[in-house]
XYZ file of C-alpha atoms in Angstrom:
359
model
C -23.715 89.237 26.889
C -20.300 89.968 28.364
C -17.697 92.465 27.229
C -14.855 90.833 25.366
C -12.373 93.502 26.457
C -11.701 95.388 29.657
C -10.397 98.948 29.424
C -8.452 101.013 31.914
C -10.888 103.836 32.810
C -7.948 106.211 33.262
C -7.397 105.991 29.513
C -10.983 105.783 28.277
C -12.622 108.456 26.169
C -16.163 108.706 24.816
C -15.513 106.870 21.522
C -14.023 103.982 23.494
C -17.028 103.855 25.835
C -19.293 103.743 22.798
C -17.135 100.952 21.379
C -17.527 98.997 24.626
C -21.298 99.326 24.413
C -21.170 98.317 20.745
C -19.432 95.082 21.790
C -22.696 94.047 23.436
C -24.300 94.058 19.984
C -27.458 95.623 21.413
C -29.614 98.322 19.879
C -30.001 101.050 22.492
C -32.221 104.115 22.780
C -32.392 106.973 25.293
C -35.925 108.338 25.628
C -36.923 111.655 27.207
C -40.513 112.759 27.749
C -39.832 116.449 27.386
C -38.145 119.098 25.238
C -34.440 119.399 24.586
C -33.566 122.236 26.935
C -32.048 122.831 30.335
C -29.906 119.951 31.587
C -27.880 118.155 28.924
C -27.404 115.063 31.101
C -29.486 112.737 28.923
C -27.855 113.838 25.685
C -24.360 113.514 27.129
C -25.001 110.000 28.494
C -26.501 108.887 25.181
C -23.499 110.246 23.304
C -21.063 108.531 25.672
C -22.780 105.179 25.061
C -23.102 105.795 21.336
C -26.891 105.397 21.308
C -29.641 107.551 19.812
C -31.763 109.883 21.912
C -35.359 110.912 21.238
C -37.398 113.696 22.848
C -41.162 113.135 22.910
C -43.587 115.787 24.112
C -46.880 117.374 23.136
C -46.585 120.567 25.174
C -44.313 122.032 27.833
C -47.357 123.199 29.829
C -47.917 121.415 33.127
C -50.874 120.726 35.388
C -53.858 118.414 35.715
C -55.599 120.096 32.789
C -52.870 119.112 30.333
C -51.519 115.889 31.849
C -54.130 113.402 30.519
C -53.831 114.666 26.948
C -50.064 114.962 26.761
C -49.453 111.646 28.533
C -51.862 109.857 26.197
C -50.133 111.376 23.165
C -46.636 110.731 24.507
C -47.550 107.172 25.492
C -48.884 106.458 22.017
C -45.842 108.109 20.427
C -43.575 106.005 22.641
C -45.178 102.758 21.509
C -45.004 103.794 17.845
C -41.347 104.764 18.214
C -40.391 101.578 20.053
C -42.318 99.385 17.613
C -40.528 101.040 14.703
C -37.018 101.045 16.204
C -37.251 97.818 18.242
C -34.441 98.725 20.652
C -33.228 95.962 22.917
C -32.299 98.373 25.719
C -34.127 101.621 26.543
C -32.941 104.224 29.035
C -35.974 106.321 29.986
C -35.771 109.584 31.919
C -37.942 110.044 35.004
C -39.927 112.204 35.710
C -42.535 111.769 34.550
C -42.911 108.211 35.833
C -45.578 107.590 33.176
C -42.784 107.354 30.592
C -41.151 104.338 32.266
C -44.626 102.818 32.693
C -45.256 102.800 28.933
C -41.779 101.410 28.269
C -42.419 98.653 30.830
C -45.737 97.742 29.180
C -43.965 97.542 25.829
C -41.292 95.329 27.384
C -43.928 92.814 28.483
C -44.756 92.125 24.844
C -41.350 92.443 23.213
C -38.826 91.626 25.945
C -37.133 95.029 25.836
C -34.786 95.719 28.738
C -35.209 99.144 30.319
C -33.277 101.391 32.682
C -34.824 104.302 34.585
C -32.702 107.462 34.785
C -34.345 108.959 37.851
C -33.746 112.642 38.516
C -33.899 114.070 42.024
C -37.351 115.612 41.664
C -38.876 112.226 40.831
C -38.026 111.066 44.345
C -37.932 114.249 46.417
C -40.446 116.739 45.003
C -43.864 116.892 46.645
C -45.652 116.861 43.279
C -44.286 113.369 42.511
C -44.834 111.699 45.887
C -48.042 110.100 44.619
C -45.946 108.173 42.086
C -43.535 106.554 44.570
C -45.425 103.191 44.720
C -45.437 103.070 40.903
C -41.775 104.094 40.822
C -40.935 101.255 43.211
C -42.937 98.757 41.138
C -41.172 99.749 37.916
C -37.710 99.918 39.493
C -38.106 96.295 40.608
C -38.593 95.347 36.973
C -35.917 97.552 35.451
C -32.326 96.492 34.826
C -31.401 99.275 37.240
C -32.503 102.730 38.329
C -29.830 105.368 37.816
C -29.564 108.198 40.348
C -27.076 111.049 40.524
C -25.775 110.607 44.062
C -25.302 108.217 46.979
C -28.031 109.607 49.319
C -30.657 109.009 46.622
C -29.264 105.516 46.099
C -29.706 104.810 49.796
C -33.351 105.873 49.576
C -33.986 103.511 46.666
C -31.983 100.705 48.248
C -34.682 100.668 50.929
C -37.094 99.626 48.154
C -34.889 96.569 47.569
C -34.247 97.505 43.946
C -31.082 97.622 41.852
C -29.692 101.166 41.827
C -26.678 102.712 40.137
C -25.007 106.054 40.903
C -24.020 107.996 37.792
C -23.331 111.729 38.175
C -23.694 114.066 35.226
C -21.044 113.116 32.640
C -18.013 115.029 31.422
C -19.125 117.357 28.676
C -17.712 117.671 25.194
C -18.336 121.349 24.721
C -19.019 123.004 21.391
C -16.517 125.461 20.027
C -17.675 128.859 21.154
C -16.569 132.442 20.757
C -16.888 134.315 24.023
C -19.661 136.879 24.151
C -18.512 140.467 24.616
C -19.373 141.342 28.214
C -18.608 144.278 30.470
C -14.936 145.239 29.991
C -12.744 145.877 33.020
C -15.319 144.230 35.283
C -15.806 140.873 36.966
C -18.590 138.973 35.198
C -20.462 136.036 36.732
C -23.334 133.955 35.419
C -26.008 132.415 37.628
C -27.218 129.312 35.813
C -30.791 128.642 36.825
C -34.243 127.748 35.562
C -36.058 130.475 37.474
C -37.557 127.926 39.881
C -38.578 128.630 43.461
C -35.763 126.495 44.899
C -33.217 128.942 43.461
C -32.305 132.060 45.500
C -32.739 134.515 42.647
C -34.075 137.320 44.843
C -31.173 136.961 47.270
C -28.665 137.049 44.421
C -30.147 140.281 43.089
C -29.923 141.821 46.564
C -26.242 140.890 46.617
C -25.766 142.533 43.222
C -27.209 145.790 44.547
C -24.302 146.026 46.986
C -21.609 145.115 44.412
C -22.106 147.455 41.430
C -18.683 146.666 39.942
C -19.575 142.989 39.450
C -21.978 142.093 36.646
C -24.357 139.159 37.058
C -26.006 137.320 34.155
C -28.999 135.246 35.291
C -30.437 132.620 32.946
C -33.860 130.958 32.926
C -37.438 132.151 32.977
C -37.188 134.265 36.108
C -40.119 136.531 35.256
C -42.600 133.747 36.053
C -41.702 133.277 39.721
C -39.786 136.496 40.403
C -41.573 139.273 38.450
C -40.889 142.063 40.950
C -37.262 141.021 41.319
C -36.773 141.275 37.569
C -38.475 144.674 37.402
C -36.435 146.218 40.215
C -33.041 144.677 39.434
C -30.064 147.066 39.285
C -28.133 147.833 36.109
C -25.435 145.255 36.839
C -27.966 142.376 36.714
C -28.786 141.023 33.261
C -31.658 138.534 32.899
C -30.995 136.527 29.747
C -34.107 134.325 29.698
C -33.673 130.853 28.239
C -30.741 130.898 25.854
C -29.517 128.107 23.624
C -27.054 129.261 20.985
C -25.514 131.881 23.286
C -25.327 129.702 26.412
C -21.810 128.334 25.980
C -20.426 131.599 24.551
C -21.751 133.248 27.713
C -20.131 130.632 29.951
C -16.865 131.028 28.082
C -16.907 134.792 28.612
C -17.616 134.960 32.337
C -15.078 134.746 35.137
C -17.105 132.434 37.383
C -20.363 130.479 37.552
C -23.005 130.576 40.281
C -25.427 127.653 40.590
C -27.614 127.331 43.682
C -30.509 125.370 45.122
C -32.322 125.015 48.421
C -32.895 121.279 47.771
C -30.656 118.931 49.729
C -30.446 116.050 47.248
C -30.047 117.864 43.932
C -26.960 117.381 41.774
C -26.878 120.632 39.804
C -26.269 120.234 36.087
C -25.267 123.884 35.896
C -22.461 123.192 38.350
C -21.347 120.312 36.146
C -21.336 122.638 33.128
C -19.125 125.053 35.054
C -16.721 122.216 35.850
C -16.286 121.159 32.227
C -16.049 124.751 31.020
C -13.189 125.148 33.488
C -14.955 127.960 35.322
C -14.628 128.532 39.081
C -17.884 127.746 40.842
C -20.052 129.122 43.631
C -22.633 126.546 44.652
C -24.817 125.528 47.573
C -23.429 123.930 50.706
C -25.256 120.602 50.501
C -23.469 117.314 51.313
C -23.912 116.085 47.738
C -22.426 119.176 46.104
C -19.672 119.499 48.708
C -18.570 115.890 48.225
C -18.393 116.160 44.414
C -17.161 119.709 43.795
C -14.125 119.566 46.047
C -11.787 122.000 44.280
C -12.147 125.336 42.522
C -15.444 125.811 44.336
C -16.948 127.936 47.091
C -19.806 126.254 48.956
C -22.197 128.739 50.469
C -25.482 129.158 52.238
C -28.296 130.830 50.340
C -28.703 133.918 52.529
C -27.800 137.371 51.226
C -24.893 137.622 53.661
C -23.480 134.210 52.732
C -23.835 134.822 49.007
C -22.194 138.233 49.203
C -19.267 136.768 51.129
C -18.864 134.007 48.527
C -18.968 136.415 45.578
C -16.362 138.685 47.162
C -14.076 135.756 47.942
C -14.381 134.457 44.397
C -13.678 137.850 42.829
C -10.589 138.319 45.019
C -9.095 134.829 44.525
C -10.061 133.938 40.948
C -6.642 132.530 39.887
C -6.603 130.130 42.836
C -10.087 128.827 42.066
C -9.288 128.603 38.349
C -6.385 126.274 39.118
C -8.571 124.201 41.421
C -11.408 123.651 38.949
C -8.983 122.440 36.259
C -7.487 119.961 38.713
C -11.007 118.743 39.548
C -11.601 118.102 35.841
C -8.580 115.802 35.740
C -9.881 113.903 38.748
C -13.543 113.497 37.792
C -13.153 112.463 34.142
C -11.632 108.984 34.749
C -13.992 108.441 37.696
C -17.029 108.944 35.474
C -15.637 106.737 32.728
C -15.112 103.979 35.283
C -18.753 104.239 36.367
C -19.953 104.264 32.755
C -17.922 101.141 32.035
C -19.527 99.443 35.060
C -22.977 100.416 33.750
C -22.203 98.897 30.357
C -21.081 95.701 32.070
C -24.324 95.646 34.080
C -26.360 95.978 30.889
C -24.389 93.143 29.353
C -25.052 90.854 32.305
C -28.763 91.684 32.295
C -29.177 90.689 28.666
C -27.370 87.407 29.304
C -29.488 86.460 32.307
C -32.810 84.712 32.094
C -35.821 86.915 32.897
C -36.781 86.831 36.560
C -40.118 87.577 38.157
C -39.807 90.625 40.393
C -41.462 90.769 43.776
C -44.165 93.367 44.176
């Protein structure tokens, strides 16, 4: 199926993207094997395309003890859901790669087209390296495999599969009343999950030397950084996982910090800062440097580098505020153009005759 109309991406908004997808006259579904928390990438993409999203999971616990049971349950639930809904196109988040496997098996019987939305950890993390041959097999049979950045695309291109770069989308943010934070102080939030690739300990050490700046750190930091949490100074506030208060917190702070030691990760927290219009401190990786080009300080993850970045941000906030708003104006039409190209790709795939993929 081909689109009957072509839109200027400079003028597109989300309802118009959804209308373009609707022109294909295809029933779509976005499927996530996991809970609705953390990154909102999947939900935002589904909303932009005007398709439903479903979260399927038995437990959030991980490990070999739980995997067989939860994957069996989630696989069965996937088949029941797909048999009931009968979508013609399914976008399935990866990891875990077992989700795309069950969707592929369903497609063999019912002809469903599927797209893999592959997050960085599915390709880069050591715990998922065993699944790379399966990932390659499934990507050869998918309409395309979506990745967040060009270096990941280059890795998958070596598999001789169809890949598509789609960064995290512009966010339509809920109306939020700013949380009351420390008055007459600079307030910054570090958006994180509490994972080991995030320099939480280094950030707390920085805070110890800057008592007039208050730092709000999200995520479950007690799991991997228990001593850091216990010994944090008074100007560090660990929020834990927050849902209802997340955007009110972002609205209240002066700047956002979002960091990783991983080279290929596109940080959803950095994207949230962009669309909240908040100046950003983020890691100095090629991917983040190439995308967050204004209103942003790129820094190393050492205590010295982080302290320097925080001081620069606190001293030049108006300049970075102007820059991040300009970056919003630049990135929005770019993303809409990519989304329109994805819709066109889906349309072409449903028009083409099925082909046998090489192993």
